[in-house]
Amino acid sequence: MSGRSRISRLTEVAAIRAAARSARPIPHTHTILADMVAAQRAGDRRGVNLCAHLAVRAAAPEVGE
C-alpha cells in the first residue's frame, strides 16, 4: 500500500468547528517571553518554539491570519 486512508471522527470534527468559532485571546507579550525563558531553562525546545511563534502572533496579529 502506498498510503493510509484517514478516517475522521465525529467528535474531532465537532471540536475543530467549535475551536474555529470561539475567539482565543492571546496573552501579553511579557508573559509569553517569561514562559519562553522558563522553557529554555528547562531544555524544552518544543516549548521555546511554541512561545516564539505565539510572541510573534501577539506582536503582529496579521501574521497569524
Short mmCIF file of N, CA and C in Angstrom, two decimals:
data_model
loop_
_atom_site.label_atom_id
_atom_site.label_comp_id
_atom_site.label_asym_id
_atom_site.label_seq_id
_atom_site.Cartn_x
_atom_site.Cartn_y
_atom_site.Cartn_z
N MET A 1 0.83 -1.19 0.00
CA MET A 1 0.00 0.00 0.00
C MET A 1 0.87 1.24 0.00
N SER A 2 0.45 2.21 -0.76
CA SER A 2 1.24 3.43 -0.86
C SER A 2 0.91 4.45 0.22
N GLY A 3 -0.27 4.40 0.75
CA GLY A 3 -0.64 5.39 1.77
C GLY A 3 -1.77 4.88 2.64
N ARG A 4 -2.01 5.63 3.67
CA ARG A 4 -3.08 5.25 4.59
C ARG A 4 -4.27 6.18 4.38
N SER A 5 -5.44 5.64 4.50
CA SER A 5 -6.63 6.49 4.42
C SER A 5 -6.91 7.07 5.80
N ARG A 6 -7.44 8.26 5.81
CA ARG A 6 -7.72 8.94 7.08
C ARG A 6 -9.21 8.84 7.36
N ILE A 7 -9.52 8.35 8.53
CA ILE A 7 -10.90 8.25 8.96
C ILE A 7 -11.12 9.30 10.04
N SER A 8 -11.97 10.29 9.73
CA SER A 8 -12.20 11.34 10.70
C SER A 8 -13.28 10.90 11.69
N ARG A 9 -13.13 11.38 12.90
CA ARG A 9 -14.09 11.06 13.95
C ARG A 9 -15.08 12.21 14.08
N LEU A 10 -16.33 11.91 14.38
CA LEU A 10 -17.34 12.95 14.51
C LEU A 10 -16.99 13.94 15.61
N THR A 11 -16.45 13.44 16.72
CA THR A 11 -16.10 14.34 17.83
C THR A 11 -14.93 15.24 17.43
N GLU A 12 -14.03 14.73 16.60
CA GLU A 12 -12.91 15.54 16.15
C GLU A 12 -13.40 16.70 15.27
N VAL A 13 -14.31 16.41 14.37
CA VAL A 13 -14.87 17.45 13.51
C VAL A 13 -15.61 18.49 14.34
N ALA A 14 -16.38 18.04 15.31
CA ALA A 14 -17.12 18.97 16.17
C ALA A 14 -16.17 19.84 16.99
N ALA A 15 -15.09 19.26 17.47
CA ALA A 15 -14.12 20.03 18.25
C ALA A 15 -13.42 21.08 17.40
N ILE A 16 -13.09 20.73 16.17
CA ILE A 16 -12.44 21.68 15.28
C ILE A 16 -13.38 22.82 14.94
N ARG A 17 -14.62 22.51 14.68
CA ARG A 17 -15.61 23.57 14.38
C ARG A 17 -15.82 24.49 15.58
N ALA A 18 -15.90 23.91 16.78
CA ALA A 18 -16.10 24.73 17.98
C ALA A 18 -14.89 25.63 18.22
N ALA A 19 -13.70 25.12 17.99
CA ALA A 19 -12.49 25.93 18.18
C ALA A 19 -12.42 27.06 17.17
N ALA A 20 -12.90 26.81 15.97
CA ALA A 20 -12.88 27.84 14.93
C ALA A 20 -13.87 28.95 15.24
N ARG A 21 -14.95 28.63 15.94
CA ARG A 21 -15.97 29.65 16.26
C ARG A 21 -15.58 30.52 17.44
N SER A 22 -14.80 29.99 18.36
CA SER A 22 -14.50 30.74 19.58
C SER A 22 -13.21 31.54 19.43
N ALA A 23 -13.24 32.75 19.94
CA ALA A 23 -12.05 33.59 19.92
C ALA A 23 -11.16 33.22 21.10
N ARG A 24 -9.89 33.06 20.83
CA ARG A 24 -8.94 32.72 21.88
C ARG A 24 -8.01 33.91 22.10
N PRO A 25 -8.14 34.58 23.24
CA PRO A 25 -7.29 35.75 23.47
C PRO A 25 -5.82 35.34 23.63
N ILE A 26 -4.95 36.17 23.11
CA ILE A 26 -3.51 35.92 23.21
C ILE A 26 -2.99 36.62 24.45
N PRO A 27 -2.19 35.93 25.27
CA PRO A 27 -1.65 36.57 26.48
C PRO A 27 -0.70 37.72 26.13
N HIS A 28 -0.37 38.52 27.13
CA HIS A 28 0.54 39.64 26.94
C HIS A 28 1.93 39.14 26.55
N THR A 29 2.64 39.95 25.80
CA THR A 29 3.95 39.55 25.29
C THR A 29 4.94 39.26 26.42
N HIS A 30 4.92 40.05 27.48
CA HIS A 30 5.88 39.81 28.56
C HIS A 30 5.63 38.47 29.25
N THR A 31 4.39 38.03 29.31
CA THR A 31 4.07 36.72 29.89
C THR A 31 4.59 35.60 28.99
N ILE A 32 4.42 35.78 27.69
CA ILE A 32 4.89 34.77 26.74
C ILE A 32 6.41 34.65 26.81
N LEU A 33 7.09 35.80 26.87
CA LEU A 33 8.55 35.77 26.92
C LEU A 33 9.06 35.15 28.22
N ALA A 34 8.37 35.39 29.33
CA ALA A 34 8.74 34.76 30.59
C ALA A 34 8.59 33.24 30.50
N ASP A 35 7.52 32.79 29.84
CA ASP A 35 7.33 31.35 29.64
C ASP A 35 8.39 30.77 28.71
N MET A 36 8.81 31.56 27.73
CA MET A 36 9.85 31.10 26.82
C MET A 36 11.18 30.95 27.56
N VAL A 37 11.49 31.87 28.46
CA VAL A 37 12.70 31.75 29.27
C VAL A 37 12.64 30.51 30.15
N ALA A 38 11.48 30.25 30.75
CA ALA A 38 11.33 29.06 31.59
C ALA A 38 11.49 27.79 30.77
N ALA A 39 10.95 27.77 29.56
CA ALA A 39 11.10 26.61 28.69
C ALA A 39 12.56 26.41 28.29
N GLN A 40 13.26 27.51 28.02
CA GLN A 40 14.68 27.44 27.66
C GLN A 40 15.49 26.86 28.81
N ARG A 41 15.22 27.34 30.02
CA ARG A 41 15.95 26.83 31.20
C ARG A 41 15.68 25.36 31.45
N ALA A 42 14.46 24.91 31.12
CA ALA A 42 14.10 23.51 31.32
C ALA A 42 14.59 22.62 30.17
N GLY A 43 15.10 23.24 29.12
CA GLY A 43 15.57 22.46 27.98
C GLY A 43 14.45 21.97 27.08
N ASP A 44 13.33 22.65 27.13
CA ASP A 44 12.16 22.25 26.35
C ASP A 44 12.16 23.00 25.01
N ARG A 45 12.75 22.39 23.99
CA ARG A 45 12.86 23.07 22.69
C ARG A 45 11.50 23.30 22.04
N ARG A 46 10.60 22.35 22.21
CA ARG A 46 9.26 22.50 21.63
C ARG A 46 8.52 23.66 22.30
N GLY A 47 8.66 23.78 23.62
CA GLY A 47 8.04 24.89 24.34
C GLY A 47 8.60 26.23 23.92
N VAL A 48 9.91 26.30 23.70
CA VAL A 48 10.53 27.53 23.23
C VAL A 48 9.98 27.90 21.85
N ASN A 49 9.87 26.91 20.99
CA ASN A 49 9.35 27.13 19.64
C ASN A 49 7.91 27.64 19.68
N LEU A 50 7.07 27.01 20.50
CA LEU A 50 5.68 27.44 20.61
C LEU A 50 5.57 28.85 21.16
N CYS A 51 6.36 29.16 22.18
CA CYS A 51 6.33 30.51 22.77
C CYS A 51 6.82 31.55 21.77
N ALA A 52 7.84 31.22 20.99
CA ALA A 52 8.35 32.16 20.00
C ALA A 52 7.29 32.48 18.95
N HIS A 53 6.60 31.46 18.48
CA HIS A 53 5.55 31.68 17.49
C HIS A 53 4.38 32.48 18.08
N LEU A 54 4.05 32.18 19.33
CA LEU A 54 2.97 32.91 19.99
C LEU A 54 3.35 34.37 20.21
N ALA A 55 4.62 34.62 20.53
CA ALA A 55 5.08 36.00 20.72
C ALA A 55 4.96 36.80 19.42
N VAL A 56 5.25 36.17 18.30
CA VAL A 56 5.12 36.85 17.01
C VAL A 56 3.65 37.16 16.75
N ARG A 57 2.77 36.20 17.03
CA ARG A 57 1.34 36.44 16.83
C ARG A 57 0.82 37.55 17.72
N ALA A 58 1.35 37.64 18.96
CA ALA A 58 0.92 38.69 19.88
C ALA A 58 1.42 40.06 19.42
N ALA A 59 2.63 40.10 18.87
CA ALA A 59 3.21 41.37 18.44
C ALA A 59 2.63 41.86 17.12
N ALA A 60 2.35 40.92 16.23
CA ALA A 60 1.83 41.29 14.89
C ALA A 60 0.68 40.35 14.54
N PRO A 61 -0.54 40.68 14.96
CA PRO A 61 -1.68 39.78 14.75
C PRO A 61 -1.95 39.41 13.29
N GLU A 62 -1.57 40.28 12.35
CA GLU A 62 -1.84 39.98 10.94
C GLU A 62 -0.99 38.82 10.43
N VAL A 63 0.08 38.44 11.15
CA VAL A 63 0.95 37.34 10.72
C VAL A 63 0.21 36.01 10.79
N GLY A 64 -0.58 35.79 11.82
CA GLY A 64 -1.24 34.51 12.02
C GLY A 64 -2.48 34.29 11.16
N GLU A 65 -2.86 35.24 10.37
CA GLU A 65 -4.09 35.11 9.59
C GLU A 65 -3.85 34.72 8.17
#
